[in-house]
Coordinates of C-alpha atoms in Angstrom, one line a residue:
Chain A
M1 CA 129.8 -5.8 103.4
I2 CA 128.3 -5.1 100.0
E3 CA 130.3 -4.6 96.8
I4 CA 129.1 -2.3 94.0
L5 CA 129.4 -4.2 90.7
E6 CA 127.8 -1.7 88.4
S7 CA 126.6 1.9 88.9
G8 CA 125.6 4.9 86.9
P9 CA 127.1 8.3 87.5
F10 CA 124.6 9.8 90.0
N11 CA 123.8 7.0 92.6
T12 CA 124.6 8.1 96.1
V13 CA 124.2 7.2 99.8
Q14 CA 121.4 9.2 101.3
D15 CA 119.3 9.3 104.5
L16 CA 116.6 11.7 105.5
G17 CA 119.0 14.6 105.2
R18 CA 121.2 17.0 107.1
P19 CA 118.9 19.8 108.3
G20 CA 120.0 22.4 110.7
Y21 CA 123.0 23.8 108.8
R22 CA 121.3 25.9 106.2
D23 CA 122.4 28.9 108.2
I24 CA 126.0 28.1 107.3
G25 CA 125.2 27.4 103.7
V26 CA 125.0 23.6 103.9
T27 CA 122.3 22.1 101.9
A28 CA 120.2 19.5 103.7
S29 CA 120.6 16.8 101.0
G30 CA 118.8 13.6 101.8
A31 CA 116.7 11.3 99.6
M32 CA 114.6 12.7 96.8
D33 CA 111.8 10.4 97.9
P34 CA 112.1 10.4 101.7
L35 CA 108.8 8.4 102.1
A36 CA 110.4 5.4 100.2
V37 CA 113.4 5.6 102.5
R38 CA 111.3 5.6 105.7
I39 CA 109.3 2.6 104.6
G40 CA 112.3 0.7 103.3
N41 CA 114.1 1.2 106.6
I42 CA 111.0 0.1 108.6
L43 CA 110.6 -3.0 106.5
V44 CA 114.2 -4.2 107.2
G45 CA 114.0 -3.2 110.9
N46 CA 116.1 -0.1 110.8
E47 CA 115.6 3.4 112.2
E48 CA 113.7 5.4 109.6
N49 CA 116.7 7.6 109.1
A50 CA 119.3 4.9 108.4
A51 CA 121.5 5.4 105.3
V52 CA 120.3 3.7 102.1
I53 CA 121.4 3.7 98.4
E54 CA 119.6 6.1 96.1
V55 CA 119.7 4.7 92.6
Q56 CA 118.7 7.2 89.8
T57 CA 120.9 5.9 87.0
F58 CA 120.3 2.3 86.0
P59 CA 121.2 -0.5 85.7
F60 CA 122.7 -0.9 89.2
R61 CA 124.2 -4.1 90.6
L62 CA 125.6 -5.0 94.0
R63 CA 126.9 -8.3 95.5
F64 CA 126.2 -9.3 99.1
E65 CA 129.3 -10.4 100.9
Q66 CA 127.3 -11.5 103.9
R67 CA 123.8 -12.7 104.6
A68 CA 121.6 -9.5 104.8
V69 CA 118.0 -8.4 104.8
F70 CA 117.2 -5.9 102.1
T71 CA 114.3 -4.2 100.3
V72 CA 114.0 -2.0 97.2
T73 CA 111.4 0.8 97.5
G74 CA 110.6 3.9 95.6
A75 CA 110.7 2.4 92.1
D76 CA 108.0 0.6 90.2
G77 CA 110.4 -1.8 88.5
N78 CA 111.1 -5.4 89.6
P79 CA 114.5 -5.9 91.1
D80 CA 116.1 -9.3 90.7
L81 CA 118.3 -11.4 92.9
D82 CA 120.5 -13.8 91.0
G83 CA 118.2 -13.6 88.1
S84 CA 114.9 -14.2 89.9
E85 CA 112.4 -11.4 90.0
L86 CA 111.4 -9.8 93.3
F87 CA 108.7 -7.5 94.2
P88 CA 109.6 -3.9 95.1
W89 CA 108.3 -2.7 98.5
C90 CA 109.1 -6.1 99.9
A91 CA 111.8 -7.2 102.3
Y92 CA 113.9 -10.3 101.6
A93 CA 117.0 -12.0 102.9
A94 CA 120.0 -12.4 100.6
E95 CA 122.8 -14.9 101.1
A96 CA 126.5 -14.1 100.8
G97 CA 127.5 -14.1 97.2
Q98 CA 124.1 -13.2 95.7
V99 CA 123.7 -10.3 93.3
L100 CA 121.0 -7.8 93.4
E101 CA 120.2 -6.0 90.1
L102 CA 118.0 -3.0 89.5
K103 CA 116.9 -2.1 85.9
Q104 CA 115.4 1.1 84.7
P105 CA 111.9 1.3 86.3
P106 CA 109.1 1.9 83.8
R107 CA 107.7 5.2 85.1
L108 CA 109.4 6.4 88.2
A109 CA 112.8 8.1 88.7
R110 CA 114.4 6.7 91.8
A111 CA 114.8 3.4 93.7
Y112 CA 116.1 3.0 97.2
I113 CA 117.9 -0.1 98.6
A114 CA 117.6 -0.3 102.3
L115 CA 119.7 -2.9 104.1
G116 CA 119.2 -4.4 107.5
G117 CA 121.6 -2.6 109.9
G118 CA 121.9 0.3 107.5
L119 CA 125.0 1.4 105.7
D120 CA 127.8 1.8 108.2
I121 CA 129.1 5.2 107.2
P122 CA 130.5 8.0 109.3
V123 CA 128.1 10.7 110.3
V124 CA 129.2 14.1 109.2
M125 CA 127.3 17.1 110.6
G126 CA 124.5 14.9 111.8
S127 CA 123.8 12.9 108.7
R128 CA 125.2 10.1 106.4
S129 CA 123.8 11.8 103.3
T130 CA 126.2 12.6 100.4
S131 CA 126.6 16.3 99.9
L132 CA 127.7 16.3 96.3
R133 CA 128.1 20.1 96.2
G134 CA 130.1 20.1 99.3
G135 CA 132.1 16.9 98.5
F136 CA 131.5 15.4 102.0
G137 CA 129.3 12.9 103.7
G138 CA 128.0 9.5 102.3
N139 CA 130.5 7.6 100.3
A140 CA 133.5 10.0 100.7
G141 CA 131.4 12.9 99.3
R142 CA 131.1 11.2 95.9
P143 CA 128.7 9.0 94.0
L144 CA 129.0 5.2 94.2
A145 CA 131.3 3.6 91.7
K146 CA 132.1 0.1 90.6
G147 CA 134.4 -1.6 93.1
D148 CA 133.2 0.4 96.1
R149 CA 132.7 -1.8 99.2
I150 CA 130.5 -0.6 102.0
A151 CA 130.1 -2.1 105.5
L152 CA 126.7 -2.8 107.0
G153 CA 125.7 -1.9 110.5
Q154 CA 124.7 -4.5 113.1
D155 CA 121.4 -6.2 112.2
A156 CA 119.7 -7.6 115.3
E157 CA 116.6 -8.9 113.5
I158 CA 118.2 -10.7 110.6
T159 CA 116.2 -13.9 110.9
M160 CA 112.8 -12.2 111.6
L161 CA 111.4 -12.3 108.1
P162 CA 108.7 -14.5 106.6
A163 CA 110.1 -16.9 104.1
A164 CA 108.2 -15.2 101.2
G165 CA 109.3 -11.7 102.3
L166 CA 107.5 -8.9 104.0
A167 CA 105.6 -6.5 101.7
V168 CA 103.7 -3.3 102.0
V169 CA 101.1 -1.6 99.8
E170 CA 103.1 1.1 98.1
P171 CA 102.2 4.8 99.0
A172 CA 100.9 5.7 95.6
A173 CA 98.2 3.0 96.0
A174 CA 97.6 3.1 99.7
L175 CA 97.4 6.9 99.7
C176 CA 95.6 7.4 96.4
D177 CA 92.9 9.4 98.2
V178 CA 95.3 12.2 99.2
F179 CA 97.8 11.9 96.2
P180 CA 95.7 12.4 93.1
A181 CA 97.0 10.4 90.1
S182 CA 98.2 12.0 86.9
V183 CA 95.5 13.2 84.4
D184 CA 96.4 12.6 80.8
G185 CA 100.0 12.0 81.8
V186 CA 100.2 15.3 83.7
L187 CA 101.2 15.0 87.4
P188 CA 99.4 17.4 89.7
I189 CA 101.8 19.0 92.2
R190 CA 100.3 21.2 95.0
A191 CA 101.9 24.5 95.8
L192 CA 101.2 27.8 97.7
P193 CA 101.8 31.2 96.1
A194 CA 105.1 32.6 97.4
G195 CA 106.6 36.1 98.0
E196 CA 106.7 37.6 94.5
H197 CA 103.6 35.8 93.0
E198 CA 101.7 39.1 92.6
L199 CA 104.6 40.6 90.7
F200 CA 103.9 38.2 87.8
A201 CA 100.3 39.6 87.3
G202 CA 98.7 37.8 84.4
D203 CA 101.7 35.5 84.0
G204 CA 101.0 34.4 87.5
E205 CA 97.8 32.8 86.3
A206 CA 99.6 31.4 83.3
F207 CA 101.9 29.7 85.7
W208 CA 99.1 27.7 87.3
R209 CA 97.2 27.1 84.0
Q210 CA 99.9 25.6 81.9
T211 CA 101.6 22.3 81.7
W212 CA 105.3 22.3 82.5
R213 CA 107.8 19.8 81.3
I214 CA 110.8 18.7 83.4
S215 CA 113.8 19.7 81.3
S216 CA 117.0 17.6 80.8
R217 CA 118.8 20.3 82.9
S218 CA 117.4 18.9 86.0
D219 CA 119.1 17.0 88.9
R220 CA 119.0 16.6 92.7
T221 CA 119.6 20.3 93.1
G222 CA 116.7 21.5 91.1
Y223 CA 114.2 20.8 88.3
R224 CA 114.2 23.3 85.5
L225 CA 110.9 23.5 83.8
S226 CA 110.2 24.2 80.2
G227 CA 107.1 25.9 79.0
E228 CA 105.7 29.3 78.0
P229 CA 108.1 31.7 79.9
I230 CA 106.6 33.9 82.6
T231 CA 108.0 37.3 83.5
P232 CA 107.4 39.7 86.4
T233 CA 106.0 43.1 85.6
A234 CA 109.1 44.7 87.1
S235 CA 112.6 43.5 87.4
V236 CA 113.6 43.2 91.1
E237 CA 116.9 42.6 92.7
M238 CA 116.0 40.6 95.7
R239 CA 118.1 40.6 98.9
S240 CA 119.5 37.1 99.4
H241 CA 117.3 35.0 101.6
G242 CA 117.1 31.4 102.8
V243 CA 115.3 28.9 100.5
V244 CA 114.1 25.4 101.0
P245 CA 113.3 22.4 98.7
G246 CA 110.1 23.1 96.9
V247 CA 110.6 26.8 96.3
I248 CA 109.8 27.7 92.7
Q249 CA 112.0 30.5 91.5
V250 CA 111.8 32.3 88.2
P251 CA 115.2 33.4 86.8
P252 CA 115.3 36.1 84.1
G253 CA 114.7 33.6 81.3
G254 CA 111.2 33.1 82.6
E255 CA 111.4 29.3 83.0
P256 CA 110.9 28.3 86.6
I257 CA 113.3 26.2 88.7
V258 CA 112.0 24.0 91.5
Q259 CA 114.7 23.5 94.2
M260 CA 115.0 19.9 95.2
S261 CA 116.9 17.9 97.9
D262 CA 120.3 19.4 97.2
A263 CA 118.6 22.8 97.1
N264 CA 120.6 26.0 97.4
T265 CA 120.3 27.3 100.9
A266 CA 119.9 30.9 99.7
G267 CA 118.7 32.7 96.7
G268 CA 117.6 35.9 95.2
Y269 CA 115.4 35.1 92.2
P270 CA 111.7 36.1 92.5
K271 CA 109.6 33.2 94.0
I272 CA 106.3 32.5 92.4
A273 CA 105.2 29.6 94.5
G274 CA 106.4 26.8 96.9
V275 CA 105.5 23.1 96.6
I276 CA 104.0 21.8 99.8
E277 CA 106.4 19.5 101.6
C278 CA 104.3 16.4 101.5
D279 CA 104.2 16.5 97.6
L280 CA 108.0 16.7 97.3
W281 CA 108.5 13.0 97.1
R282 CA 106.1 12.8 94.1
L283 CA 108.2 15.4 92.3
G284 CA 111.3 13.5 93.4
Q285 CA 109.9 10.5 91.5
A286 CA 109.1 12.5 88.4
R287 CA 111.5 11.9 85.5
I288 CA 113.1 14.2 83.0
G289 CA 110.5 14.8 80.3
A290 CA 107.6 14.3 82.6
R291 CA 104.8 16.8 82.5
L292 CA 103.3 18.5 85.5
Q293 CA 100.8 21.1 86.5
F294 CA 100.9 23.1 89.7
V295 CA 97.7 23.2 91.7
R296 CA 96.9 25.9 94.2
S297 CA 96.8 24.4 97.7
T298 CA 96.3 25.5 101.3
H299 CA 98.0 24.9 104.6
A300 CA 94.9 23.0 105.7
E301 CA 95.2 20.6 102.7
A302 CA 98.9 20.1 103.4
R303 CA 98.0 19.2 107.0
T304 CA 95.4 16.7 105.9
V305 CA 97.9 15.0 103.6
E306 CA 100.6 15.0 106.2
R307 CA 98.3 13.3 108.7
A308 CA 97.3 10.6 106.2
V309 CA 101.0 9.9 105.5
A310 CA 101.8 9.7 109.2
R311 CA 98.9 7.2 109.7
Y312 CA 100.1 5.1 106.8
V313 CA 103.7 5.0 108.1
D314 CA 102.6 4.3 111.6
D315 CA 100.5 1.4 110.4
I316 CA 103.5 -0.1 108.6
R317 CA 105.7 0.3 111.6
Q318 CA 103.2 -1.4 113.9
T319 CA 102.3 -4.2 111.5
S320 CA 105.9 -5.1 110.7
R321 CA 106.8 -5.1 114.4
M322 CA 103.8 -7.4 115.1
V323 CA 104.8 -9.8 112.3
K324 CA 108.4 -9.9 113.6
R325 CA 107.2 -10.5 117.1
A326 CA 105.0 -13.4 116.0
L327 CA 107.8 -15.0 114.0
K328 CA 110.1 -14.7 117.0
A329 CA 107.5 -16.4 119.2
M330 CA 107.2 -19.2 116.6
A331 CA 110.9 -19.7 116.3
Chain B
M1 CA 100.4 34.6 101.4
T2 CA 101.6 38.0 102.5
V3 CA 100.7 40.3 105.2
T4 CA 102.1 43.4 106.8
T5 CA 102.1 44.7 110.4
N6 CA 99.1 46.9 110.0
R7 CA 97.1 45.1 107.3
H8 CA 96.1 41.8 108.8
A9 CA 92.8 42.1 107.1
S10 CA 94.0 41.6 103.6
Q11 CA 96.3 38.6 103.9
R12 CA 96.5 37.3 100.4
E13 CA 98.1 40.3 98.7
I14 CA 101.6 41.5 98.4
V15 CA 102.5 44.8 100.0
P16 CA 106.0 45.9 99.2
A17 CA 108.3 46.4 102.2
T18 CA 108.3 50.0 103.1
Q19 CA 110.0 52.0 105.8
S20 CA 107.6 50.8 108.4
R21 CA 106.2 47.5 107.5
A22 CA 107.7 44.1 107.7
R23 CA 106.5 41.5 105.2
V24 CA 105.8 37.8 105.7
S25 CA 105.4 35.4 102.8
A26 CA 105.2 31.6 102.6
I27 CA 107.5 29.1 100.9
G28 CA 105.6 25.9 100.8
A29 CA 103.5 25.0 103.9
R30 CA 106.2 25.0 106.7
A31 CA 108.5 27.9 105.9
F32 CA 107.8 31.6 106.3
L33 CA 110.0 34.5 105.2
L34 CA 110.0 37.7 107.1
E35 CA 111.6 40.6 105.2
A36 CA 112.6 43.7 107.2
P37 CA 111.3 47.0 105.9
G38 CA 113.5 49.9 104.9
D39 CA 117.1 50.1 104.0
F40 CA 119.7 47.4 103.5
D41 CA 121.8 48.3 106.4
L42 CA 123.3 47.2 109.7
V43 CA 120.4 48.6 111.7
A44 CA 118.0 46.3 110.0
Q45 CA 120.4 43.4 110.2
R46 CA 120.9 43.8 113.9
R47 CA 117.2 43.4 114.4
I48 CA 117.1 40.3 112.2
W49 CA 119.8 38.8 114.4
A50 CA 117.7 39.6 117.4
L51 CA 114.6 38.1 115.8
S52 CA 116.6 35.0 115.0
Q53 CA 117.5 34.6 118.7
T54 CA 113.8 35.0 119.7
V55 CA 112.5 32.3 117.2
K56 CA 115.2 29.9 118.3
G57 CA 113.3 29.6 121.6
W58 CA 110.1 28.6 119.9
P59 CA 109.3 24.9 120.5
D60 CA 107.7 24.3 117.1
L61 CA 110.7 25.8 115.2
A62 CA 112.8 23.4 113.1
E63 CA 115.3 25.8 111.7
D64 CA 115.8 29.5 110.9
I65 CA 118.1 31.0 108.3
P66 CA 119.1 34.6 108.6
G67 CA 119.4 36.2 105.2
M68 CA 120.2 39.8 104.1
T69 CA 117.8 41.8 106.3
N70 CA 115.4 38.9 106.3
L71 CA 114.8 35.6 108.2
L72 CA 113.4 32.3 106.9
V73 CA 111.7 30.4 109.6
I74 CA 111.0 26.7 109.1
F75 CA 108.5 24.9 111.4
K76 CA 108.6 21.2 112.3
E77 CA 105.0 20.7 111.1
T78 CA 102.7 22.6 108.9
P79 CA 101.0 25.1 111.3
E80 CA 97.3 24.7 111.9
D81 CA 96.7 28.4 111.7
P82 CA 99.2 30.0 109.3
D83 CA 97.7 33.5 109.8
A84 CA 98.5 33.2 113.5
V85 CA 102.1 32.3 112.7
V86 CA 102.3 35.4 110.6
V87 CA 101.0 37.5 113.4
R88 CA 103.4 35.8 115.9
L89 CA 106.3 36.5 113.5
L90 CA 105.4 40.2 113.0
E91 CA 104.9 40.7 116.8
A92 CA 108.3 39.1 117.4
W93 CA 109.8 41.5 114.8
E94 CA 108.1 44.5 116.4
N95 CA 109.6 43.5 119.8
A96 CA 113.0 42.5 118.5
Q97 CA 115.7 44.7 120.1
S98 CA 118.7 45.5 118.1
I99 CA 121.6 43.3 119.0
D100 CA 125.1 43.5 117.8
L101 CA 126.8 40.1 117.4
K102 CA 130.4 40.3 118.7
G103 CA 132.3 38.9 115.8
K104 CA 135.9 38.1 115.1
I105 CA 138.1 39.8 112.6
I106 CA 138.9 37.8 109.4
E107 CA 141.6 39.0 107.0
I108 CA 141.5 37.5 103.6
P109 CA 144.5 37.9 101.3
V110 CA 143.3 38.5 97.7
H111 CA 145.0 38.3 94.3
Y112 CA 143.1 41.1 92.5
G113 CA 143.0 40.9 88.7
G114 CA 144.6 38.0 86.9
E115 CA 142.9 35.1 85.2
H116 CA 140.0 34.8 87.8
A117 CA 139.0 38.5 87.5
T118 CA 136.7 37.7 84.6
D119 CA 134.2 40.5 85.3
L120 CA 136.6 43.3 86.2
P121 CA 136.5 44.9 82.7
A122 CA 132.7 44.9 82.8
L123 CA 132.7 46.5 86.2
C124 CA 135.0 49.2 85.0
D125 CA 132.6 49.9 82.1
L126 CA 129.6 50.1 84.4
S127 CA 131.2 52.2 87.1
G128 CA 133.3 54.4 84.8
L129 CA 136.3 53.7 87.1
S130 CA 139.7 52.3 86.2
D131 CA 140.5 48.7 87.3
R132 CA 143.0 50.1 89.8
E133 CA 140.3 52.3 91.4
V134 CA 137.8 49.4 91.6
V135 CA 140.4 47.3 93.3
R136 CA 141.4 50.0 95.7
I137 CA 137.7 50.8 96.6
H138 CA 137.1 47.1 97.2
H139 CA 140.0 46.4 99.5
Q140 CA 139.8 49.7 101.4
A141 CA 136.3 49.0 102.8
T142 CA 135.6 47.1 105.9
Y143 CA 132.8 44.5 105.6
R144 CA 130.4 42.8 108.0
V145 CA 129.2 39.3 107.6
F146 CA 125.4 39.7 107.5
A147 CA 124.6 36.1 106.9
V148 CA 126.1 32.8 105.8
G149 CA 124.5 30.7 103.1
S150 CA 124.1 29.7 99.5
A151 CA 127.2 27.4 99.7
P152 CA 128.9 25.9 102.7
G153 CA 130.6 28.7 104.6
F154 CA 129.8 31.4 102.1
G155 CA 129.5 34.8 103.9
Y156 CA 127.3 37.5 102.5
L157 CA 129.3 40.7 103.1
H158 CA 127.8 44.1 103.6
G159 CA 129.7 47.3 103.3
L160 CA 130.3 47.5 99.5
D161 CA 131.0 51.0 98.3
P162 CA 128.1 52.0 96.0
R163 CA 130.6 53.2 93.4
I164 CA 131.4 49.5 92.6
Y165 CA 127.9 48.2 92.7
M166 CA 127.2 45.6 90.0
P167 CA 124.0 43.6 89.5
R168 CA 124.1 39.8 89.3
K169 CA 124.5 38.5 85.8
T170 CA 121.5 37.4 83.7
M171 CA 123.5 34.5 82.5
P172 CA 125.6 33.0 85.3
S173 CA 129.2 31.9 84.7
L174 CA 128.9 28.1 84.4
K175 CA 132.1 27.2 86.2
M176 CA 133.4 29.9 88.4
A177 CA 136.3 28.7 90.5
K178 CA 136.2 28.3 94.3
G179 CA 138.0 31.3 95.8
C180 CA 136.8 33.9 93.3
V181 CA 136.2 37.3 95.1
T182 CA 132.9 38.5 93.8
I183 CA 130.4 41.3 93.8
G184 CA 126.6 40.7 93.5
G185 CA 124.6 43.8 93.6
M186 CA 125.5 45.6 96.8
Q187 CA 126.9 42.4 98.3
T188 CA 130.4 40.9 98.1
G189 CA 131.8 37.6 99.0
V190 CA 134.2 34.7 98.2
A191 CA 133.0 31.8 96.1
M192 CA 133.1 28.6 98.3
L193 CA 132.5 26.1 95.5
T194 CA 133.4 25.8 91.9
G195 CA 130.2 25.9 89.9
P196 CA 127.6 28.2 88.3
N197 CA 127.7 31.7 89.8
G198 CA 125.8 34.8 88.9
W199 CA 128.1 37.2 90.7
N200 CA 131.0 39.2 89.2
S201 CA 134.5 38.1 89.8
I202 CA 137.3 40.6 90.4
G203 CA 140.0 38.5 92.1
F204 CA 140.9 35.3 93.9
A205 CA 141.5 34.1 97.5
T206 CA 143.1 30.8 98.6
L207 CA 142.1 30.9 102.3
E208 CA 140.2 27.7 103.2
M209 CA 137.0 28.8 104.9
F210 CA 135.0 25.6 105.4
D211 CA 135.8 22.3 107.0
P212 CA 132.9 19.8 107.4
N213 CA 134.8 17.8 110.0
S214 CA 135.4 20.7 112.3
P215 CA 133.0 21.4 115.2
T216 CA 132.6 24.8 113.7
P217 CA 132.7 24.0 110.0
A218 CA 132.2 27.6 108.7
M219 CA 135.0 30.2 109.4
M220 CA 132.6 33.1 108.9
A221 CA 129.7 33.8 111.3
P222 CA 127.2 36.6 111.2
G223 CA 128.6 39.6 112.9
D224 CA 132.2 39.0 111.9
T225 CA 134.3 41.8 110.4
V226 CA 136.1 41.0 107.1
R227 CA 139.0 42.8 105.5
F228 CA 140.4 42.0 102.1
L229 CA 144.2 42.4 101.9
P230 CA 145.6 43.0 98.5
A231 CA 148.3 40.2 98.4
R232 CA 148.9 40.8 94.7
I233 CA 147.4 43.1 92.1
E234 CA 147.7 42.0 88.5
L235 CA 146.1 44.4 86.1

């Protein structure tokens, strides 16, 4: 068991999501930074899709009621255990009674706490993710709150960890070749033109050229962007159609909305572009107030990035397995 | 990226859907939207249902979402040759036979008017009809579930009488109640969640239409027939 000692209003249980039900209007949910979840779970010896805690309002504190392996990924801040600083992206063991605390990370938006054995939470429609809109899944369909206690699943590998922990090079560093860094504080996000792009004529070019700011009216459902409004040359009433995270819709006000993990499953606003799937975690880590620019991409580029990410994740999976095997042999 | 059936050569430009050409566009790298050409009617929707059945057999398909005379197709991986995917989709569309889903009949009791009918006066203004006529026209029609989406279990209903057409709002209502019976353009439906909503509310229904713990969580399925029964009219 773990007990939540302190939590902000929007921290939830998430896994890699609940795909497959968009056709009945159920949003896929899932972590805003799925890459951090996969790596966190591999580090603690879980299936990549095990349920973790997504922390996006800080500070956050939990107490271990049993010995458990854990890691904090996603964020660039240093978590601490009973007051001693730990590295993020590194798996440790905690003893019963110890308290893990996460403070506001300096730059990034979301931290993930993966625990050996995963969070033991009922699967609803194929996932343990919290559907805040639907009010089901995760922690009884609601955010975590002080006093919540959550059971952990069986952890077969609890002792298989080097004394100093097991760390990885975080994706932003390991994959800097395929994920270009911010330039002058502006995060590049790759996208492909979508269905109604041409309808924006010159404003379509303005969309790519300008720097957008993530407005305070942004959450797991969508990011609203502030900037010079863009408008289509004709007003169109679109027939409702399926949408996915990453779609950039332009409501009548002219300021785009990027659908995120809790994306609507259908929409009718004109779509100017769609963020490529492999860049969504970077957007998921961008904070309110952050500036970004959309960069025209291609399917080929998306495939190159996806392959690089797959190699990186494979490498971590194999190395961590090797380390644990070696430790087992020495034990 | 957008192409049409007979214009494979110029694949980067938009060509509006016409009577004869379907249109495919991308959302991100893995999702493709096919929009049926022509009218917003049952004929087009039956072909969309047929197309949905075809793509479900594709091994590289992750998910497909039927919309209103359109289909969003999501692949497991970014396709190596997106143009080939577009051609494959358009061919499947050309070959799609019309199918009629054998649906069930759902009767939804509605409290027309009252505190939840926030947009009924505006609808009267737009249509030039009295509130009584708007309500009568709405409940006398028979609707077909074209697609389910937007919110858990929300059915997009086709069959609205054009006399009570009303476009979506420019500024959505911030907290429309779950259960509101709404009109959005030529579509009607029942709000499944309390929250922001750009459709126009004319009444209220209390029937529970979604249960996440049921093997079939959504009551409405594409092809179902829906009738609104005026349980109470408060004008």
